[in-house]
Coordinates of C-alpha atoms and ligand atoms in Angstrom, one line a residue:
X1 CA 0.0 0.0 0.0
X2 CA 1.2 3.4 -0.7
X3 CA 1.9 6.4 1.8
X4 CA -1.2 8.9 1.3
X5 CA 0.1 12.4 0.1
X6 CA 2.3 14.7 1.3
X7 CA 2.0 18.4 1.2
X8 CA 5.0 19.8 3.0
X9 CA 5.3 23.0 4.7
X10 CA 8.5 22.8 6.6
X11 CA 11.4 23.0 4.7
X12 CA 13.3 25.4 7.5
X13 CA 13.0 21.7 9.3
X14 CA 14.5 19.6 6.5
X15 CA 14.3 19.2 2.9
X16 CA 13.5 16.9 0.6
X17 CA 16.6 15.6 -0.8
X18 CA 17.1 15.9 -4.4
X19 CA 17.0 12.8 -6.8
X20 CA 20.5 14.3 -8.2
X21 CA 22.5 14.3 -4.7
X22 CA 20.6 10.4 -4.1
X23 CA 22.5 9.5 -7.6
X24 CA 25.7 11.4 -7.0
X25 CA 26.0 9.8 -3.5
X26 CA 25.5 6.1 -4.5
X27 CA 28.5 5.5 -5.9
X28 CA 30.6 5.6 -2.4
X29 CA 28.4 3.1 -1.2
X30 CA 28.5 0.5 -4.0
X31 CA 31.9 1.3 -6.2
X32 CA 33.9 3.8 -4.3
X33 CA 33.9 2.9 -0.8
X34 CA 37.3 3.7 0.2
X35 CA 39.3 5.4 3.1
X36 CA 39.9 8.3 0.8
X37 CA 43.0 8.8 3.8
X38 CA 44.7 5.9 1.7
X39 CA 47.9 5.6 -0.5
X40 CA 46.5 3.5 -3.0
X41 CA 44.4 4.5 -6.3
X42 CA 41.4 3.2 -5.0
X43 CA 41.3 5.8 -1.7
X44 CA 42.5 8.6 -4.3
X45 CA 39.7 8.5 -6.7
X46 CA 37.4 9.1 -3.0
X47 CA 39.7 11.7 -2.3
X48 CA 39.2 13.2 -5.6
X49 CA 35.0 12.9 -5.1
X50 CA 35.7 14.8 -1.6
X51 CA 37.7 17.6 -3.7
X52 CA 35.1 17.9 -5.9
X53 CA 32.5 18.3 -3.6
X54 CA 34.9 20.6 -1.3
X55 CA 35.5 22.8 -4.2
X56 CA 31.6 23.0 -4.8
X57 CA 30.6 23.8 -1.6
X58 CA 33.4 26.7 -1.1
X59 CA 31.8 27.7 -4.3
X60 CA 28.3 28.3 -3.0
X61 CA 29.8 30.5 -0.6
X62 CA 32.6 32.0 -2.2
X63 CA 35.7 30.6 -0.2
X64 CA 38.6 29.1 -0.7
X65 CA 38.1 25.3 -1.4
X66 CA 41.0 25.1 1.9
X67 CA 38.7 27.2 4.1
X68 CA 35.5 24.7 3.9
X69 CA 35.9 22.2 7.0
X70 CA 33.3 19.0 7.3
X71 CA 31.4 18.5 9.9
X72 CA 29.1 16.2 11.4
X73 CA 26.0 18.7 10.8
X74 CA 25.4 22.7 11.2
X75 CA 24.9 22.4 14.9
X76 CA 28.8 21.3 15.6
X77 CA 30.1 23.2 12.9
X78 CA 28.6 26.2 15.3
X79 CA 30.0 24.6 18.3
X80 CA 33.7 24.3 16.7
X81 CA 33.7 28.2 16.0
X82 CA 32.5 29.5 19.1
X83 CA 34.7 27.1 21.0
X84 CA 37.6 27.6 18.6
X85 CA 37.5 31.2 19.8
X86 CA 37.6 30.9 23.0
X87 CA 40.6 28.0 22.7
X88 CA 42.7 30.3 20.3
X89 CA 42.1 33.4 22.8
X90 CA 42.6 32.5 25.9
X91 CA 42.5 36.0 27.4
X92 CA 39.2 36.4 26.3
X93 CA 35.7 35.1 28.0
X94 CA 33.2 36.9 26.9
X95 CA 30.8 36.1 24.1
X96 CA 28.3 38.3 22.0
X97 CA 25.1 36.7 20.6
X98 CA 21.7 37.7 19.5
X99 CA 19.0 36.1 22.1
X100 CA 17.2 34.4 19.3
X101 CA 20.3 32.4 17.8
X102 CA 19.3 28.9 17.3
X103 CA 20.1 26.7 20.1
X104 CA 23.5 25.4 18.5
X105 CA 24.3 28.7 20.2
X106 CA 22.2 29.4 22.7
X107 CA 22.7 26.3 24.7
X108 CA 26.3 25.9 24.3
X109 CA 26.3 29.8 25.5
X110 CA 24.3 28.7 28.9
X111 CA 26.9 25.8 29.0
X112 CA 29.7 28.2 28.4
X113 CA 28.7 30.3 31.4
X114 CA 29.2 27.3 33.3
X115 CA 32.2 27.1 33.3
X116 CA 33.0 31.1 33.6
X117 CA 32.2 32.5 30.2
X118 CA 29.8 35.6 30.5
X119 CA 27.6 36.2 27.2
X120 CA 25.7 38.3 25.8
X121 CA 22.4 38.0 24.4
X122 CA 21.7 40.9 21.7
X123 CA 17.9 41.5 21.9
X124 CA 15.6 42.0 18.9
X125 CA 12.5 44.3 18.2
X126 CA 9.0 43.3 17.7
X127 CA 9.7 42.7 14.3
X128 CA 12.4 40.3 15.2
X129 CA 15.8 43.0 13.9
X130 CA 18.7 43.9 15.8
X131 CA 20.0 47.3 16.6
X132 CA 23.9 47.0 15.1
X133 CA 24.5 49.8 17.4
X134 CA 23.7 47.9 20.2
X135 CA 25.7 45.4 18.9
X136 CA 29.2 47.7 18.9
X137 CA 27.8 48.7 22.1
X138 CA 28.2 45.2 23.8
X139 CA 31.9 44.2 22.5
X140 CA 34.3 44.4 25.3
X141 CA 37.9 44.2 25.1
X142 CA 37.8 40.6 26.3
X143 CA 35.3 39.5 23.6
X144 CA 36.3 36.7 21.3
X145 CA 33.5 36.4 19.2
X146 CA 30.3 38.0 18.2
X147 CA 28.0 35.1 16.5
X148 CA 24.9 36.4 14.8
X149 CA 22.9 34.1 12.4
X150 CA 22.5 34.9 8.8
X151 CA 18.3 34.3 8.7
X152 CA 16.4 33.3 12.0
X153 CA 15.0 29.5 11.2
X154 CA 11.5 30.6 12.7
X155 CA 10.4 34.0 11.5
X156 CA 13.0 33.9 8.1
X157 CA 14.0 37.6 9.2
X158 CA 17.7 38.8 7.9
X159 CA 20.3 39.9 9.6
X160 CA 22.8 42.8 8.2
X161 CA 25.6 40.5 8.0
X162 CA 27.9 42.5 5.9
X163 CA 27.3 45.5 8.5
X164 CA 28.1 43.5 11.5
X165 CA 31.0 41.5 10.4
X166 CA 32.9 45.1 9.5
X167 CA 31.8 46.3 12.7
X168 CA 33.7 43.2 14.3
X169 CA 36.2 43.6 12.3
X170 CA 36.7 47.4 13.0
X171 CA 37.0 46.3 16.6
X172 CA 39.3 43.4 16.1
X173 CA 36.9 40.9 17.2
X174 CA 36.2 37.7 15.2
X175 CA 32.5 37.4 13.7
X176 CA 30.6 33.7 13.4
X177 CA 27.5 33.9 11.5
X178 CA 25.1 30.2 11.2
X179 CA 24.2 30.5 8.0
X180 CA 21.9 27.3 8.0
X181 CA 19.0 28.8 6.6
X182 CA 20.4 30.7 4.0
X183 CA 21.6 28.3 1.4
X184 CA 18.7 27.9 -1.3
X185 CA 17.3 31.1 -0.5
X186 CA 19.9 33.9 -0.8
X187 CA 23.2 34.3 -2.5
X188 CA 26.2 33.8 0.2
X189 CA 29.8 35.4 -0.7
X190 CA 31.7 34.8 3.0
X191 CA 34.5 37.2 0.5
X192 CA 32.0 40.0 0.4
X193 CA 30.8 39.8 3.9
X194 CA 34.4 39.5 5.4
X195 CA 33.3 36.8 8.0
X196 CA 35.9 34.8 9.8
X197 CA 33.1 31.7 10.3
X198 CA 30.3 30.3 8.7
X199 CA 28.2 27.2 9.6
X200 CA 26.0 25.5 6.9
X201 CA 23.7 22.2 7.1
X202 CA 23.7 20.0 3.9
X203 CA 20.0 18.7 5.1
X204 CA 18.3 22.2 4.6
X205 CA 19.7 22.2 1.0
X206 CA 18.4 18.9 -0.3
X207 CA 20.6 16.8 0.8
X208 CA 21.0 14.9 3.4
X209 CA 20.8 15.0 7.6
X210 CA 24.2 14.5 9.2
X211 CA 26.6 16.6 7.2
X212 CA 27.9 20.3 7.4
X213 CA 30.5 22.7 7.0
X214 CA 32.5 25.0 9.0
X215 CA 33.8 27.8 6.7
X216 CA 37.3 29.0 8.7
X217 CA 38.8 32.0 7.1
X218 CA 42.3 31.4 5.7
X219 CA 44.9 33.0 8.5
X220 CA 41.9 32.7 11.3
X221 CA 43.7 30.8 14.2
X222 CA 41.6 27.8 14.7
X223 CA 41.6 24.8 17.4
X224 CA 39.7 21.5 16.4
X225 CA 36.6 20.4 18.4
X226 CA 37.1 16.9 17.3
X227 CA 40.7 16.0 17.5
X228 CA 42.7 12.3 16.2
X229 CA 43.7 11.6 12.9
X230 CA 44.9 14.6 10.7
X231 CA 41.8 14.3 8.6
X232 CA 40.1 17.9 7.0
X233 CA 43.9 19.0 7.7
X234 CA 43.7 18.2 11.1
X235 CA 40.8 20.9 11.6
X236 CA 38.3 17.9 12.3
X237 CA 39.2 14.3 13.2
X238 CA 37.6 11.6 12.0
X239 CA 36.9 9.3 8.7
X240 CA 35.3 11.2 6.2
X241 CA 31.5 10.6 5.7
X242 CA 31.7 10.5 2.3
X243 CA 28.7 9.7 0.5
X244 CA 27.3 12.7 2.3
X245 CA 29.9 15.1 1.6
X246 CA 29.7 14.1 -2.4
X247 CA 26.0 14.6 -1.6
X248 CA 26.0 18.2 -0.2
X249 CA 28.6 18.8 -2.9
X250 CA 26.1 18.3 -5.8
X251 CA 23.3 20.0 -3.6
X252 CA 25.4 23.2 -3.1
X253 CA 26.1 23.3 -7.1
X254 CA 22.1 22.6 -7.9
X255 CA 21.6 25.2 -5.4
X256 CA 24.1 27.5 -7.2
X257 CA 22.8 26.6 -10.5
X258 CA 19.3 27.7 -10.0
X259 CA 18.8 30.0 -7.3
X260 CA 18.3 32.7 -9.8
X261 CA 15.5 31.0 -11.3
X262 CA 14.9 29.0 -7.4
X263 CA 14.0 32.5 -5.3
X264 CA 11.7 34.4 -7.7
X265 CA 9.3 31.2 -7.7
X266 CA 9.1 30.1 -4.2
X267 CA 8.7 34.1 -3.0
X268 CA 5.7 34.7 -5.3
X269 CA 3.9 31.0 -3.7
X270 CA 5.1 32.0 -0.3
X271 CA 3.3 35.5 -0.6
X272 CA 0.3 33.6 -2.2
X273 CA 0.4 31.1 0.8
X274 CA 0.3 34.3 2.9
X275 CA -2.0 36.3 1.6
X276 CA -4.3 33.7 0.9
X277 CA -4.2 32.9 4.6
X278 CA -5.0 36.3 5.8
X279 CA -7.8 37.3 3.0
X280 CA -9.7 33.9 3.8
X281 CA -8.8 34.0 7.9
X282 CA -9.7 37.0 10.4
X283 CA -7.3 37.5 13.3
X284 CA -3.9 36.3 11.6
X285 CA -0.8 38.6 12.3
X286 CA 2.6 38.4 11.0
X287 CA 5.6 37.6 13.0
X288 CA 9.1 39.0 11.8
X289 CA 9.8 41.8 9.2
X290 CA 8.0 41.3 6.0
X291 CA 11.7 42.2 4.4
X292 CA 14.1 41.4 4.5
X293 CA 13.2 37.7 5.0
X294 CA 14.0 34.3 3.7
X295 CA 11.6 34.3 0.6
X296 CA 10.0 30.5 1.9
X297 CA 9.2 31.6 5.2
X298 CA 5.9 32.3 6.6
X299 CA 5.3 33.1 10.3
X300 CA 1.7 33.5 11.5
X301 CA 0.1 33.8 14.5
X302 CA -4.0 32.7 14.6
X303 CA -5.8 34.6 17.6
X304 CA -7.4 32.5 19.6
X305 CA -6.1 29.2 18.2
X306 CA -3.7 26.8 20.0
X307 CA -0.7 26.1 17.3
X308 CA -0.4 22.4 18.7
X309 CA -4.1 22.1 17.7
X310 CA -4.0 23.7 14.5
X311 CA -0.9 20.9 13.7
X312 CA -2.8 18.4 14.3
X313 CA -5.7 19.0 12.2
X314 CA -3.0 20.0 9.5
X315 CA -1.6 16.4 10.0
X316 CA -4.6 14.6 9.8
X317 CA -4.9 16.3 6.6
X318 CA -1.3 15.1 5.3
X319 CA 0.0 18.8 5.8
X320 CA 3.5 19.1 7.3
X321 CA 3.8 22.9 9.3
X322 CA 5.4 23.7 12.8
X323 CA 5.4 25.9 15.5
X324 CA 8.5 27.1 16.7
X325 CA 11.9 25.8 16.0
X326 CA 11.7 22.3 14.8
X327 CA 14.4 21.2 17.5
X328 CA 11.6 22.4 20.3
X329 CA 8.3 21.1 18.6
X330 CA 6.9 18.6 21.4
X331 CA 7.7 21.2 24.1
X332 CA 5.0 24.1 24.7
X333 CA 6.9 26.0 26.0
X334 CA 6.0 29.4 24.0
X335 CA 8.9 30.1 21.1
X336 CA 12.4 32.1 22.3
X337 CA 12.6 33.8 18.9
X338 CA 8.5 34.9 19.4
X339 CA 8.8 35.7 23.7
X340 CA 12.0 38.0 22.3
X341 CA 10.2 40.1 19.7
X342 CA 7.7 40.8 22.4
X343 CA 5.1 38.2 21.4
X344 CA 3.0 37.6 24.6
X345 CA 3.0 33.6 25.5
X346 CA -0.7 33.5 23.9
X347 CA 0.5 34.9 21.4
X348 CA 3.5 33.0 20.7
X349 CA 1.7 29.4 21.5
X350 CA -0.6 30.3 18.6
X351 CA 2.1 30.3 16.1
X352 CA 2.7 28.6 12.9
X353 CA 5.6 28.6 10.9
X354 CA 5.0 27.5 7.1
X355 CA 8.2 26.9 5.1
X356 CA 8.5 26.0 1.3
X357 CA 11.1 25.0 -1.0
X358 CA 11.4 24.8 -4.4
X359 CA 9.5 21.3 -4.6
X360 CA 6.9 23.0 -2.9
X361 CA 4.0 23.1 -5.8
X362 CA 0.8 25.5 -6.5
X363 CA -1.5 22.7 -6.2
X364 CA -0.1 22.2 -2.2
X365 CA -0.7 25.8 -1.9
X366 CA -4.1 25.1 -3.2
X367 CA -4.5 22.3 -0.9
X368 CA -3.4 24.1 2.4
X369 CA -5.5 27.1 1.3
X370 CA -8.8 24.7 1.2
X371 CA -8.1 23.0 4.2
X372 CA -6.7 25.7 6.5
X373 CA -10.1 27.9 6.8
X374 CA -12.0 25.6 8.3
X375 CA -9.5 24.5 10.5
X376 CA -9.1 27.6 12.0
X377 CA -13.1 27.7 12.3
X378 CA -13.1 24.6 13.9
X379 CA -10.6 25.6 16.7
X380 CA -12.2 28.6 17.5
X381 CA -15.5 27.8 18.1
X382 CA -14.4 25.2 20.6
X383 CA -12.0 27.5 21.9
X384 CA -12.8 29.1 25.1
X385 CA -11.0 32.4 24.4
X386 CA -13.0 32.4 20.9
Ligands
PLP401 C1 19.5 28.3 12.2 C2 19.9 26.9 12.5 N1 21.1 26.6 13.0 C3 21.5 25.4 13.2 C4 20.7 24.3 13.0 C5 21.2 22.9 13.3 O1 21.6 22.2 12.2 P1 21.8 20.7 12.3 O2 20.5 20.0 12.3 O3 22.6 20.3 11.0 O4 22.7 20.4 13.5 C6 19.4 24.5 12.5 C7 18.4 23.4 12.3 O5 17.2 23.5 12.4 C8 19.0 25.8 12.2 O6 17.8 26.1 11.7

């Protein structure tokens, strides 16, 4: 029997992964299944497959083919900056974040202060943007790093990279942005911004879970988080997971490829999504800046409405949404991102993030369109606060 439909909505959880990377990535399994650390042909033509893929990734972000470290997935690519920092300066304890980083950051901050770091957590304003001047405000002579995302995974609002990473730079401070939810969406030139880190997730690009990158600016002193054998030039211990790397490889150059033709397409069914959603519902705000944003994400809040009940309905109907982070769906405890842009808890626990891609079709937009109305009509007529 086959699995009833799909329509997903959450592509700032995962992505579907591409039928390309599933090709490019078979061969390590079934011909090429080498140690690509060994001295004999048949480890160098893995080798080659992880050059390849090296060079395509650097090339998605515009570095240096040397500067691209793999990692087990975005979240310790984050950890290995912020920790490299500290490691390489040891004079220096403090921290600079915004307070609705993912929790890569956030919780490896808390664990930080443990053990005698102090951070800082940048606020935002109600429609989820940092004040940069607040952010020069807050570096310290004993800072080591300031680490601000590139585009927040729940609302899709941008940060002014470029701005802040001269502003770090102008201070002599070293600048980390996670720049998980970026790739796919907006063009990414780590030259450009003059960053000295960047973290990216292969499974929010189509490809898949379990493999990232830590970009590490050439000249940027860096200490391993994972230390043994001198693999990714001794920046990250550890066989090389290589189907996956030759898999985010050929996502990053499909992503490349098309995001030109990519952005335009899934903006104009993400604003149809939205303004579909607030011509056919009453009592439906916004959360984050309408720009700039991530052009597939789609933050709502429905007065009234419980977002744990509205999923549910949704997912008896095959539809795929969330509320909050992904990594904290299952806990209702009300969003960080939301409770900092001022969001009251009611507010926050009636959120529902809708995220699309560029598999996502019109017809799925169709489909949540139909179905959503009555949902919401549902819910609030048994709702007390209705
Ligand atoms: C902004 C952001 N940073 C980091 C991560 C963690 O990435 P990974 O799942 O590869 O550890 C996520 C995943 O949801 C994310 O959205």
């Amino acid at each position: 029997m086959s699995n009833p439909p799909v329509y997903y909505f959450d592509s700032n959880a995962t992505t579907r992964i591409a039928p390309e990377v599933v090709e490019s990535m078979l061969p390590l399994w079934t011909d090429d299944w080498g140690n690509p650390s060994s001295a004999y042909t048949f480890g160098h033509r893995v080798a080659a497959s992880l050059d390849t893929a090296r060079s395509q990734v650097a090339a998605l972000i515009n570095a240096d083919p040397q500067e691209v470290i793999f990692t087990s997935c975005g979240t310790e690519a984050s950890n290995a900056a912020l920790q490299s920092a500290l490691a390489t300066q040891p004079g220096k304890r403090h921290l600079v974040m915004s307070a609705v980083e993912h929790s890569a950051n956030l919780k490896l901050g808390q664990l930080l202060e443990k053990r005698g770091c102090e951070v800082t957590l940048l606020p935002v304003d109600s429609l989820g943007e940092l004040d940069v001047h607040e952010l020069a405000e807050s570096v310290r002579p004993d800072t080591a790093l300031v680490s601000v995302m590139t585009a927040n995974n729940e609302t899709g609002v941008i940060f002014p990279i470029e701005e802040i990473a001269a502003l770090c730079r102008s201070k002599g401070v070293l600048f980390h942005t996670d720049a998980v939810q970026a790739p796919g969406k907006l063009k990414l030139d780590v030259r450009a911004w003059g960053v000295d880190f960047l973290s990216l997730s292969a499974h929010k690009l189509h490809a898949p879970k379990g493999i990232g990158i830590l970009y590490a600016r050439r000249g940027v002193p860096f200490s391993p988080l994972v230390v043994g054998g001198g693999q990714e030039r001794g920046r990250r211990a550890g066989t090389e997971n290589t189907g996956y790397i030759v898999g985010f490889g050929r996502a990053a150059q499909l992503a490349q490829q098309s995001l030109e033709a990519d952005v335009p397409r899934i903006r104009a069914l993400r604003d149809r999504l939205e303004s579909g959603i607030f011509s056919r519902i009453t009592g439906v705000t916004r959360n984050g800046a309408v720009e700039p944003r991530l052009p597939n994400t789609s933050n709502l809040s429905f007065s009234a409405c419980e977002a744990e009940a509205i999923l549910l309905l949704l997912d008896r109907a095959g539809i795929c949404a969330s509320s909050g982070s992904a990594c904290t769906t299952g806990s209702l405890a009300p969003s960080h991102v939301l409770t900092a842009m001022g969001r009251t808890p009611a507010q926050a626990l009636g959120s529902v993030r809708f995220s699309l891609s560029k598999y996502t079709t019109d017809a799925e937009v169709d489909f949540l369109l139909a179905k959503l109305p009555a949902m919401i009509d549902t819910l609030r007529g048994s709702s007390p606060a209705a």
